[in-house]
Short mmCIF file of C-alpha atoms in Angstrom, two decimals:
data_model
loop_
_atom_site.label_atom_id
_atom_site.label_comp_id
_atom_site.label_asym_id
_atom_site.label_seq_id
_atom_site.Cartn_x
_atom_site.Cartn_y
_atom_site.Cartn_z
CA UNK D 212 -132.48 -27.68 -73.37
CA UNK D 213 -135.72 -28.98 -75.01
CA UNK D 214 -136.30 -27.60 -78.57
CA UNK D 215 -138.72 -27.78 -81.29
CA UNK D 216 -138.40 -26.35 -84.78
CA UNK D 217 -141.04 -26.57 -87.75
CA UNK D 218 -140.52 -26.32 -91.31
CA UNK D 219 -141.79 -24.68 -93.48
CA UNK D 220 -142.75 -21.35 -91.93
CA UNK D 221 -145.46 -21.08 -94.30
CA UNK D 222 -146.88 -23.21 -96.99
CA UNK D 223 -149.32 -22.46 -99.87
CA UNK D 224 -151.01 -25.42 -101.54
CA UNK D 225 -153.63 -25.69 -104.20
CA UNK D 226 -156.74 -27.73 -103.29
CA UNK D 227 -155.87 -31.39 -103.86
CA UNK D 228 -152.27 -30.87 -103.69
CA UNK D 229 -150.72 -33.12 -101.06
CA UNK D 230 -147.82 -32.19 -98.88
CA UNK D 231 -146.08 -32.68 -95.35
CA UNK D 232 -145.27 -30.47 -92.67
CA UNK D 233 -142.06 -31.24 -90.36
CA UNK D 234 -141.39 -30.79 -86.75
CA UNK D 235 -137.97 -31.65 -85.48
CA UNK D 236 -137.34 -31.84 -81.69
CA UNK D 237 -134.41 -32.16 -79.31
CA UNK D 238 -135.62 -33.40 -75.88
CA UNK D 239 -134.29 -35.65 -73.39
CA UNK D 240 -136.75 -38.39 -73.06
CA UNK D 241 -139.75 -37.68 -75.20
CA UNK D 242 -142.81 -38.59 -73.41
CA UNK D 243 -145.21 -37.33 -76.08
CA UNK D 244 -145.47 -35.35 -79.32
CA UNK D 245 -148.51 -33.52 -79.77
CA UNK D 246 -150.05 -31.92 -83.08
CA UNK D 247 -152.30 -28.83 -82.93
CA UNK D 248 -154.44 -26.94 -85.46
CA UNK D 249 -154.82 -23.40 -84.64
CA UNK D 250 -157.21 -21.02 -86.37
CA UNK D 251 -156.59 -17.14 -86.41
CA UNK D 252 -157.83 -15.63 -83.04
CA UNK D 253 -158.62 -19.15 -81.52
CA UNK D 254 -156.89 -21.40 -79.04
CA UNK D 255 -155.09 -24.55 -80.44
CA UNK D 256 -157.18 -27.48 -81.25
CA UNK D 257 -155.86 -31.13 -80.31
CA UNK D 258 -155.22 -33.33 -83.19
CA UNK D 259 -152.90 -36.11 -82.18
CA UNK D 260 -150.58 -37.65 -79.72
CA UNK D 261 -147.58 -39.75 -80.67
CA UNK D 262 -145.57 -41.74 -77.98
CA UNK D 263 -142.93 -43.78 -79.74
CA UNK D 264 -140.87 -43.93 -82.92
CA UNK D 265 -142.84 -45.81 -85.80
CA UNK D 266 -146.28 -44.52 -84.46
CA UNK D 267 -148.68 -43.24 -86.84
CA UNK D 268 -152.10 -41.62 -86.30
CA UNK D 269 -154.81 -40.79 -88.97
CA UNK D 270 -157.80 -38.32 -88.82
CA UNK D 271 -159.57 -37.49 -92.17
CA UNK D 272 -156.86 -35.95 -94.36
CA UNK D 273 -154.17 -36.02 -92.00
CA UNK D 274 -151.60 -38.48 -90.82
CA UNK D 275 -149.03 -37.97 -88.21
CA UNK D 276 -145.84 -39.99 -88.06
CA UNK D 277 -142.97 -40.05 -85.63
CA UNK D 278 -139.26 -40.86 -85.72
CA UNK D 279 -136.68 -40.62 -82.88
CA UNK D 280 -135.90 -37.13 -84.17
CA UNK D 281 -138.72 -35.76 -86.19
CA UNK D 282 -142.55 -35.89 -86.89
CA UNK D 283 -144.41 -35.38 -90.00
CA UNK D 284 -147.95 -34.08 -90.68
CA UNK D 285 -149.09 -35.41 -94.02
CA UNK D 286 -152.11 -33.54 -95.71
CA UNK D 287 -153.59 -35.52 -98.30
CA UNK D 288 -155.83 -33.80 -100.83
CA UNK D 289 -156.06 -30.67 -98.58
CA UNK D 290 -159.34 -28.58 -98.92
CA UNK D 291 -159.45 -24.70 -98.29
CA UNK D 292 -160.94 -25.34 -94.73
CA UNK D 293 -157.74 -27.01 -93.81
CA UNK D 294 -155.99 -23.62 -93.78
CA UNK D 295 -154.68 -22.88 -90.43
CA UNK D 296 -151.59 -22.93 -88.25
CA UNK D 297 -150.26 -26.39 -87.41
CA UNK D 298 -148.41 -26.42 -84.10
CA UNK D 299 -146.21 -29.31 -82.73
CA UNK D 300 -145.39 -29.70 -79.12
CA UNK D 301 -143.32 -32.15 -77.29
CA UNK D 302 -143.67 -33.09 -73.53
CA UNK D 303 -140.71 -33.29 -71.27
CA UNK D 304 -140.35 -36.14 -68.87
CA UNK D 305 -141.67 -35.94 -65.43
CA UNK D 306 -139.59 -34.43 -62.75
CA UNK D 307 -140.20 -35.56 -59.28
CA UNK D 308 -143.13 -37.35 -60.56
CA UNK D 309 -145.00 -34.10 -60.99
CA UNK D 310 -143.21 -31.97 -63.21
CA UNK D 311 -144.57 -31.25 -66.85
CA UNK D 312 -143.50 -29.15 -69.43
CA UNK D 313 -144.75 -28.63 -72.79
CA UNK D 314 -142.39 -26.98 -75.52
CA UNK D 315 -144.32 -25.81 -78.64
CA UNK D 316 -142.78 -25.08 -82.02
CA UNK D 317 -143.36 -21.78 -83.85
CA UNK D 318 -145.96 -23.55 -86.18
CA UNK D 319 -146.32 -23.66 -89.92
CA UNK D 320 -149.03 -21.46 -91.52
CA UNK D 321 -150.82 -23.42 -94.32
CA UNK D 322 -153.12 -21.72 -96.85
CA UNK D 323 -155.08 -24.08 -99.14
CA UNK D 324 -156.40 -22.17 -102.31
CA UNK D 325 -159.58 -23.25 -104.04
CA UNK T 1109 -170.65 -25.70 -73.39
CA UNK T 1110 -168.33 -27.91 -71.72
CA UNK T 1111 -165.02 -26.57 -73.08
CA UNK T 1112 -162.48 -24.33 -71.39
CA UNK T 1113 -163.51 -20.78 -70.91
CA UNK T 1114 -161.56 -17.71 -70.30
CA UNK T 1115 -162.44 -14.10 -69.24
CA UNK T 1116 -162.12 -11.49 -70.44
CA UNK T 1117 -161.66 -12.38 -74.13
CA UNK T 1118 -159.98 -8.94 -74.63
CA UNK T 1119 -158.16 -6.53 -72.33
CA UNK T 1120 -156.60 -3.15 -72.85
CA UNK T 1121 -154.85 -1.56 -70.18
CA UNK T 1122 -152.14 1.30 -69.38
CA UNK T 1123 -148.58 0.42 -68.54
CA UNK T 1124 -148.12 0.08 -64.86
CA UNK T 1125 -151.64 -1.23 -64.32
CA UNK T 1126 -152.43 -4.71 -62.67
CA UNK T 1127 -154.42 -7.13 -64.70
CA UNK T 1128 -156.18 -10.61 -63.81
CA UNK T 1129 -157.42 -13.29 -66.09
CA UNK T 1130 -159.76 -15.89 -65.25
CA UNK T 1131 -159.87 -19.61 -66.65
CA UNK T 1132 -162.46 -22.23 -65.98
CA UNK T 1133 -161.38 -25.57 -66.99
CA UNK T 1134 -163.27 -28.73 -67.97
CA UNK T 1135 -164.84 -29.89 -64.88
CA UNK T 1136 -163.43 -33.12 -64.70
CA UNK T 1137 -159.74 -31.99 -65.50
CA UNK T 1138 -157.53 -31.73 -62.68
CA UNK T 1139 -154.32 -30.44 -64.69
CA UNK T 1140 -154.48 -26.94 -65.82
CA UNK T 1141 -151.66 -24.90 -67.76
CA UNK T 1142 -151.24 -21.05 -68.45
CA UNK T 1143 -149.36 -20.31 -71.83
CA UNK T 1144 -148.32 -16.81 -73.46
CA UNK T 1145 -148.40 -16.76 -77.18
CA UNK T 1146 -147.13 -13.73 -79.43
CA UNK T 1147 -147.80 -13.20 -83.09
CA UNK T 1148 -146.31 -15.76 -85.26
CA UNK T 1149 -144.99 -17.96 -82.31
CA UNK T 1150 -146.04 -21.16 -80.70
CA UNK T 1151 -147.60 -20.92 -77.09
CA UNK T 1152 -144.90 -20.45 -74.31
CA UNK T 1153 -145.37 -22.46 -71.21
CA UNK T 1154 -145.92 -20.46 -67.98
CA UNK T 1155 -147.14 -22.48 -65.25
CA UNK T 1156 -148.84 -25.76 -64.52
CA UNK T 1157 -151.32 -26.81 -61.56
CA UNK T 1158 -152.44 -30.33 -60.58
CA UNK T 1159 -155.61 -29.67 -58.77
CA UNK T 1160 -154.76 -26.54 -56.38
CA UNK T 1161 -151.03 -27.26 -56.29
CA UNK T 1162 -148.97 -25.19 -58.51
CA UNK T 1163 -146.27 -27.60 -59.68
CA UNK T 1164 -144.13 -26.05 -62.32
CA UNK T 1165 -143.40 -22.34 -63.16
CA UNK T 1166 -141.36 -21.13 -66.13
CA UNK T 1167 -137.74 -19.98 -65.17
CA UNK T 1168 -138.72 -17.16 -67.78
CA UNK T 1169 -141.78 -15.99 -65.80
CA UNK T 1170 -141.28 -12.51 -64.17
CA UNK T 1171 -142.17 -12.21 -60.44
CA UNK T 1172 -144.71 -9.78 -61.58
CA UNK T 1173 -146.61 -12.93 -62.64
CA UNK T 1174 -148.64 -14.85 -60.27
CA UNK T 1175 -151.17 -17.64 -60.59
CA UNK T 1176 -153.60 -19.24 -58.29
CA UNK T 1177 -156.16 -22.19 -58.51
CA UNK T 1178 -158.18 -22.09 -55.24
CA UNK T 1179 -159.99 -25.49 -54.50
CA UNK T 1180 -158.48 -27.06 -57.81
CA UNK T 1181 -161.40 -25.43 -59.79
CA UNK T 1182 -160.98 -22.14 -61.70
CA UNK T 1183 -157.65 -20.48 -61.93
CA UNK T 1184 -156.24 -16.64 -61.95
CA UNK T 1185 -153.36 -15.33 -63.72
CA UNK T 1186 -152.40 -11.73 -62.58
CA UNK T 1187 -149.92 -9.58 -64.00
CA UNK T 1188 -148.75 -6.58 -61.89
CA UNK T 1189 -147.16 -3.33 -63.14
CA UNK T 1190 -147.91 -4.32 -66.79
CA UNK T 1191 -145.31 -3.43 -69.42
CA UNK T 1192 -145.72 -3.02 -73.14
CA UNK T 1193 -143.61 -6.37 -73.53
CA UNK T 1194 -146.47 -8.30 -71.88
CA UNK T 1195 -148.99 -7.52 -74.55
CA UNK T 1196 -149.90 -11.08 -76.08
CA UNK T 1197 -152.34 -13.79 -76.17
CA UNK T 1198 -152.88 -15.44 -72.85
CA UNK T 1199 -153.97 -19.23 -73.12
CA UNK T 1200 -155.34 -21.56 -70.49
CA UNK T 1201 -155.56 -25.36 -71.10
CA UNK T 1202 -156.65 -28.18 -69.10
CA UNK T 1203 -156.10 -32.00 -69.33
CA UNK T 1204 -157.49 -35.09 -67.57
CA UNK T 1205 -155.11 -37.19 -65.37
CA UNK T 1206 -155.44 -40.51 -67.33
CA UNK T 1207 -152.04 -41.75 -67.55
CA UNK T 1208 -150.44 -41.10 -70.79
CA UNK T 1209 -153.59 -39.25 -72.13
CA UNK T 1210 -152.13 -35.96 -71.74
CA UNK T 1211 -153.68 -33.95 -74.54
CA UNK T 1212 -154.48 -30.43 -73.66
CA UNK T 1213 -157.97 -28.69 -74.38
CA UNK T 1214 -157.23 -24.87 -74.94
CA UNK T 1215 -159.65 -21.95 -74.12
CA UNK T 1216 -160.13 -19.26 -76.54
CA UNK T 1217 -157.49 -16.96 -74.88
CA UNK T 1218 -157.41 -13.60 -73.39
CA UNK T 1219 -155.71 -10.94 -75.65
CA UNK T 1220 -153.98 -8.37 -73.42
CA UNK T 1221 -152.98 -5.09 -75.13
CA UNK T 1222 -150.73 -2.90 -73.05
CA UNK T 1223 -150.56 0.85 -73.95
#
């Protein structure tokens, strides 16, 4: 069964204090790994897609990396506006050329204090 | 606004009642997904449409849940005989069919409270 776990469950950082969030996954044939940001009471907002081990993507203070078993979201010099829940999801392989399934992790709640 | 929209944003109902939610995807997106999210958890996949065809339905989805996407445009999610355990945020997402580019764009969600 496809599974995604994220750690830590919650993280509190001081402004400017860099850190990393972890996403570990078990899936038979990864088709894609996705990172989303979710603010309270809102839908998730797409950040990155990673497709193969060794791939890296960057956006402002965020950098996502991927290995065969896990992904990291590195946050460099965070600001209070980076406070949110960060969700990781994996996409299962196509079945019968049409099937799709996205499995989300529980998220990491990030708080950045000024 | 060209994003995904959902209606209503909030719904309070009594146990046993039926409820229906609507999702309008981004116009050029032919893939549409429904998810359920409870507090402190990530979204849980419910069902998936490609155009008007419902191609996937979670094995965890009760037969009280049904979804439609007539003409491949907007979609509706109906829950019959609601139970208190159905209380959650119901999220809709859409994505374009551009090969590997499968990122999903989420709507703001409909928060359901079953009393």
